[in-house]
Amino acid sequence: MYGIEERQIVITGGAGGIGRACAAEMLAHGARVLLVDLDANRLEKTRLSLNGGGRLTTHTSQLASPKDAATALDAAGRPIYGLIHMAGLFEEDPLDPDDHSVWDRAMAANLTNGYDIAVAYQKRRDVSTVGRIVFCSSSAYRKGVPGRVSYSVAKAGIVGLTRGLSRQYAPHTLVNAVAPSAIRTGMTSSVFNERGDAILETIPLGRFGEPEEIASVVTFLCSKGASYLTGQTINIDGGAWHS
């Protein structure tokens, strides 16, 4: 039905909540999955929990350079159909005029690595079909997140990267992004603890989202059903944003 059976999918941030959910969805539809993450222990736990057999492999990397990005994709061992870039860093930004490090880390871990791995994908894509790239932006790019300015800017950059690559890579690869908001993961737990009630008041559906609700949209974007969709950023936010 989805047309991804035996296709090779690479998922960065694969040990995170959304990355793991994406892997589970892809495996359920018959894909081959390579999970990439910087945390080897969490990556191994994720691999064991998914029980993907010979269709699931892992690679540990911080994706800190173009070479690292290329090496990560090469770990798939075969041409790549889909690249799902979920790796990211959600760090508080004190706006310290004497310390640029939060900004630098936000750009490196949320945007630069996405650029590097998408560039590396060009020479490693499955040329027998129309490929897929799905980036993870955030609702932060539209409305900003208090205390996390650098993160908000980096996620806006992902939208620009999606739009630029969708034209550059047409027609051989479809490039889209998802923009989740208020999803229950380890990354968002501290924010929910601080101001979860206030966030819920902005969500018409009246609840937080689950990683599986992002994964289902990502899987659709990688499917044959999304064959005329590129350059788009899809809000997944329970109706919080309407324009």
Tab-separated table of C-alpha atoms in Angstrom:
chain	number	residue	atom	x	y	z
A	1	MET	CA	0.000	0.000	0.000
A	2	TYR	CA	2.707	2.496	0.957
A	3	GLY	CA	5.228	1.348	-1.622
A	4	ILE	CA	8.179	1.325	0.776
A	5	GLU	CA	8.614	-2.432	1.118
A	6	GLU	CA	12.339	-3.300	1.072
A	7	ARG	CA	13.198	0.372	0.503
A	8	GLN	CA	16.136	1.689	2.526
A	9	ILE	CA	15.213	4.409	5.000
A	10	VAL	CA	17.719	6.339	7.151
A	11	ILE	CA	16.432	8.004	10.323
A	12	THR	CA	18.643	10.407	12.255
A	13	GLY	CA	17.837	11.060	15.891
A	14	GLY	CA	16.755	7.437	15.793
A	15	ALA	CA	16.913	6.880	19.555
A	16	GLY	CA	14.589	9.804	20.295
A	17	GLY	CA	10.870	9.493	20.818
A	18	ILE	CA	9.798	10.584	17.342
A	19	GLY	CA	12.706	8.848	15.614
A	20	ARG	CA	11.837	5.555	17.272
A	21	ALA	CA	8.170	5.933	16.357
A	22	CYS	CA	9.134	6.600	12.732
A	23	ALA	CA	11.287	3.484	12.694
A	24	ALA	CA	8.461	1.353	14.077
A	25	GLU	CA	6.091	2.651	11.377
A	26	MET	CA	8.588	2.077	8.571
A	27	LEU	CA	9.379	-1.439	9.738
A	28	ALA	CA	5.682	-2.223	10.008
A	29	HIS	CA	5.321	-1.321	6.328
A	30	GLY	CA	8.226	-3.518	5.270
A	31	ALA	CA	11.039	-0.976	4.893
A	32	ARG	CA	14.676	-1.448	5.782
A	33	VAL	CA	15.776	1.046	8.424
A	34	LEU	CA	19.109	2.473	9.518
A	35	LEU	CA	18.909	4.382	12.795
A	36	VAL	CA	21.548	7.069	13.410
A	37	ASP	CA	22.015	8.664	16.823
A	38	LEU	CA	24.817	10.101	18.944
A	39	ASP	CA	23.917	8.017	22.028
A	40	ALA	CA	25.141	4.449	21.513
A	41	ASN	CA	23.425	3.055	24.616
A	42	ARG	CA	20.016	4.518	23.779
A	43	LEU	CA	20.472	3.432	20.173
A	44	GLU	CA	21.071	-0.168	21.206
A	45	LYS	CA	18.073	-0.147	23.545
A	46	THR	CA	15.960	1.217	20.711
A	47	ARG	CA	17.180	-1.475	18.339
A	48	LEU	CA	16.329	-4.225	20.809
A	49	SER	CA	12.901	-2.776	21.570
A	50	LEU	CA	11.965	-2.561	17.893
A	51	ASN	CA	12.990	-6.135	17.087
A	52	GLY	CA	13.413	-5.365	13.408
A	53	GLY	CA	15.595	-8.367	12.646
A	54	GLY	CA	17.731	-8.106	9.539
A	55	ARG	CA	15.820	-5.047	8.316
A	56	LEU	CA	17.070	-2.817	11.163
A	57	THR	CA	20.633	-1.580	11.610
A	58	THR	CA	22.224	1.232	13.626
A	59	HIS	CA	25.087	3.692	13.382
A	60	THR	CA	26.436	5.965	16.116
A	61	SER	CA	27.334	9.488	15.017
A	62	GLN	CA	27.049	13.126	16.084
A	63	LEU	CA	26.827	14.143	12.404
A	64	ALA	CA	29.326	16.853	13.282
A	65	SER	CA	30.831	17.246	9.808
A	66	PRO	CA	30.120	16.529	6.139
A	67	LYS	CA	32.387	13.476	6.420
A	68	ASP	CA	30.400	12.171	9.397
A	69	ALA	CA	27.169	12.637	7.470
A	70	ALA	CA	28.498	10.739	4.478
A	71	THR	CA	29.828	7.938	6.680
A	72	ALA	CA	26.449	7.615	8.389
A	73	LEU	CA	24.646	7.178	5.075
A	74	ASP	CA	27.261	4.714	3.846
A	75	ALA	CA	26.469	2.562	6.886
A	76	ALA	CA	23.189	1.650	5.178
A	77	GLY	CA	25.188	-0.484	2.773
A	78	ARG	CA	22.782	0.095	-0.104
A	79	PRO	CA	21.186	2.934	-2.101
A	80	ILE	CA	18.919	5.087	0.061
A	81	TYR	CA	15.288	5.751	-0.769
A	82	GLY	CA	14.267	7.902	2.195
A	83	LEU	CA	16.139	10.213	4.550
A	84	ILE	CA	14.259	11.250	7.690
A	85	HIS	CA	16.187	13.868	9.640
A	86	MET	CA	14.922	13.976	13.239
A	87	ALA	CA	18.207	14.746	15.003
A	88	GLY	CA	18.128	17.963	16.993
A	89	LEU	CA	18.947	19.825	20.191
A	90	PHE	CA	16.357	21.620	22.345
A	91	GLU	CA	18.488	23.744	24.660
A	92	GLU	CA	17.607	26.747	26.773
A	93	ASP	CA	19.053	29.979	25.429
A	94	PRO	CA	20.080	32.574	28.050
A	95	LEU	CA	20.866	35.217	25.383
A	96	ASP	CA	24.220	35.806	27.041
A	97	PRO	CA	26.120	38.495	25.093
A	98	ASP	CA	29.410	36.981	26.242
A	99	ASP	CA	28.622	33.379	25.290
A	100	HIS	CA	27.807	32.342	21.723
A	101	SER	CA	27.915	28.614	22.402
A	102	VAL	CA	24.158	27.953	22.660
A	103	TRP	CA	23.577	29.570	19.277
A	104	ASP	CA	26.449	27.615	17.736
A	105	ARG	CA	25.182	24.304	19.101
A	106	ALA	CA	21.612	25.031	17.995
A	107	MET	CA	22.695	25.740	14.431
A	108	ALA	CA	25.043	22.757	14.279
A	109	ALA	CA	22.677	20.202	15.812
A	110	ASN	CA	19.417	21.352	14.209
A	111	LEU	CA	20.324	22.849	10.841
A	112	THR	CA	23.909	22.357	9.644
A	113	ASN	CA	23.775	18.599	10.121
A	114	GLY	CA	20.554	18.519	8.094
A	115	TYR	CA	22.248	20.385	5.258
A	116	ASP	CA	25.277	18.090	5.386
A	117	ILE	CA	23.325	14.853	5.336
A	118	ALA	CA	20.990	16.054	2.593
A	119	VAL	CA	23.986	16.979	0.436
A	120	ALA	CA	25.547	13.573	1.117
A	121	TYR	CA	22.275	11.906	0.127
A	122	GLN	CA	22.650	13.069	-3.495
A	123	LYS	CA	25.331	10.510	-4.329
A	124	ARG	CA	23.785	7.743	-2.236
A	125	ARG	CA	20.148	7.892	-3.276
A	126	ASP	CA	18.313	5.072	-4.986
A	127	VAL	CA	18.288	6.291	-8.595
A	128	SER	CA	15.709	3.674	-9.594
A	129	THR	CA	12.878	5.670	-8.024
A	130	VAL	CA	11.801	9.105	-6.796
A	131	GLY	CA	13.388	9.519	-3.380
A	132	ARG	CA	12.149	11.191	-0.229
A	133	ILE	CA	13.672	13.559	2.320
A	134	VAL	CA	11.653	14.547	5.393
A	135	PHE	CA	13.050	17.140	7.793
A	136	CYS	CA	11.814	17.906	11.283
A	137	SER	CA	11.121	21.572	11.866
A	138	SER	CA	8.916	22.748	14.738
A	139	SER	CA	6.024	25.071	15.481
A	140	ALA	CA	8.769	27.174	17.075
A	141	TYR	CA	9.699	28.473	13.622
A	142	ARG	CA	6.269	30.139	13.313
A	143	LYS	CA	5.619	31.471	16.793
A	144	GLY	CA	8.922	31.227	18.658
A	145	VAL	CA	9.600	29.497	21.963
A	146	PRO	CA	10.337	31.575	25.079
A	147	GLY	CA	13.837	30.888	26.340
A	148	ARG	CA	14.856	29.042	23.176
A	149	VAL	CA	15.490	31.694	20.554
A	150	SER	CA	18.394	29.876	18.926
A	151	TYR	CA	16.326	26.714	18.551
A	152	SER	CA	13.463	28.697	16.998
A	153	VAL	CA	15.797	30.269	14.439
A	154	ALA	CA	17.403	26.942	13.547
A	155	LYS	CA	14.003	25.343	12.961
A	156	ALA	CA	13.059	28.248	10.697
A	157	GLY	CA	16.215	27.458	8.764
A	158	ILE	CA	14.969	23.914	8.248
A	159	VAL	CA	11.937	25.324	6.442
A	160	GLY	CA	14.198	27.316	4.136
A	161	LEU	CA	16.339	24.233	3.553
A	162	THR	CA	13.229	22.226	2.681
A	163	ARG	CA	12.042	24.809	0.167
A	164	GLY	CA	15.451	25.237	-1.440
A	165	LEU	CA	16.195	21.531	-1.767
A	166	SER	CA	12.703	20.762	-3.053
A	167	ARG	CA	13.551	22.835	-6.118
A	168	GLN	CA	17.183	21.803	-6.354
A	169	TYR	CA	16.392	18.082	-6.116
A	170	ALA	CA	13.275	18.067	-8.311
A	171	PRO	CA	12.215	15.858	-9.941
A	172	HIS	CA	14.339	13.011	-8.541
A	173	THR	CA	13.609	13.615	-4.826
A	174	LEU	CA	10.617	14.992	-2.950
A	175	VAL	CA	11.629	17.146	0.017
A	176	ASN	CA	9.172	18.026	2.779
A	177	ALA	CA	9.168	18.809	6.496
A	178	VAL	CA	6.935	18.286	9.495
A	179	ALA	CA	6.483	20.936	12.178
A	180	PRO	CA	5.408	19.214	15.396
A	181	SER	CA	4.177	21.059	18.464
A	182	ALA	CA	3.573	19.888	22.047
A	183	ILE	CA	4.536	16.249	21.476
A	184	ARG	CA	5.210	14.018	24.479
A	185	THR	CA	8.899	13.089	24.334
A	186	GLY	CA	11.859	13.221	26.655
A	187	MET	CA	12.962	16.414	24.921
A	188	THR	CA	9.783	18.313	25.799
A	189	SER	CA	9.161	17.008	29.316
A	190	SER	CA	10.860	19.938	31.074
A	191	VAL	CA	8.772	22.503	29.163
A	192	PHE	CA	5.549	20.621	29.876
A	193	ASN	CA	6.450	20.510	33.562
A	194	GLU	CA	7.030	24.262	33.607
A	195	ARG	CA	4.031	25.494	31.623
A	196	GLY	CA	2.069	22.507	30.352
A	197	ASP	CA	-1.306	23.898	31.436
A	198	ALA	CA	-0.725	27.138	29.534
A	199	ILE	CA	0.292	25.218	26.413
A	200	LEU	CA	-2.798	23.011	26.584
A	201	GLU	CA	-5.007	26.089	26.566
A	202	THR	CA	-3.716	26.950	23.086
A	203	ILE	CA	-4.493	23.524	21.591
A	204	PRO	CA	-8.049	23.051	20.275
A	205	LEU	CA	-7.808	19.263	20.609
A	206	GLY	CA	-7.106	19.746	24.314
A	207	ARG	CA	-4.218	17.313	24.648
A	208	PHE	CA	-0.551	16.826	23.873
A	209	GLY	CA	0.444	14.873	20.787
A	210	GLU	CA	2.190	11.520	20.712
A	211	PRO	CA	5.297	10.547	18.695
A	212	GLU	CA	3.245	8.051	16.701
A	213	GLU	CA	1.100	10.905	15.419
A	214	ILE	CA	4.184	12.473	13.861
A	215	ALA	CA	5.437	9.142	12.531
A	216	SER	CA	2.215	8.459	10.642
A	217	VAL	CA	2.565	11.738	8.714
A	218	VAL	CA	6.252	11.104	8.020
A	219	THR	CA	5.397	7.644	6.698
A	220	PHE	CA	2.778	9.136	4.398
A	221	LEU	CA	5.341	11.623	3.049
A	222	CYS	CA	7.595	8.681	2.202
A	223	SER	CA	4.771	6.751	0.544
A	224	LYS	CA	3.574	6.627	-3.046
A	225	GLY	CA	0.493	8.548	-1.916
A	226	ALA	CA	2.610	11.692	-1.505
A	227	SER	CA	4.000	11.585	-5.048
A	228	TYR	CA	2.900	15.149	-5.927
A	229	LEU	CA	3.894	16.798	-2.671
A	230	THR	CA	7.190	18.625	-2.249
A	231	GLY	CA	8.542	21.796	-0.634
A	232	GLN	CA	5.900	21.702	2.087
A	233	THR	CA	6.077	22.070	5.871
A	234	ILE	CA	3.149	20.323	7.541
A	235	ASN	CA	1.967	21.529	10.951
A	236	ILE	CA	1.136	18.735	13.393
A	237	ASP	CA	-0.106	20.675	16.374
A	238	GLY	CA	-3.658	19.721	17.316
A	239	GLY	CA	-5.026	22.770	15.529
A	240	ALA	CA	-2.993	25.384	17.379
A	241	TRP	CA	-1.937	27.186	14.192
A	242	HIS	CA	-4.331	27.982	11.371
A	243	SER	CA	-2.466	30.141	8.853
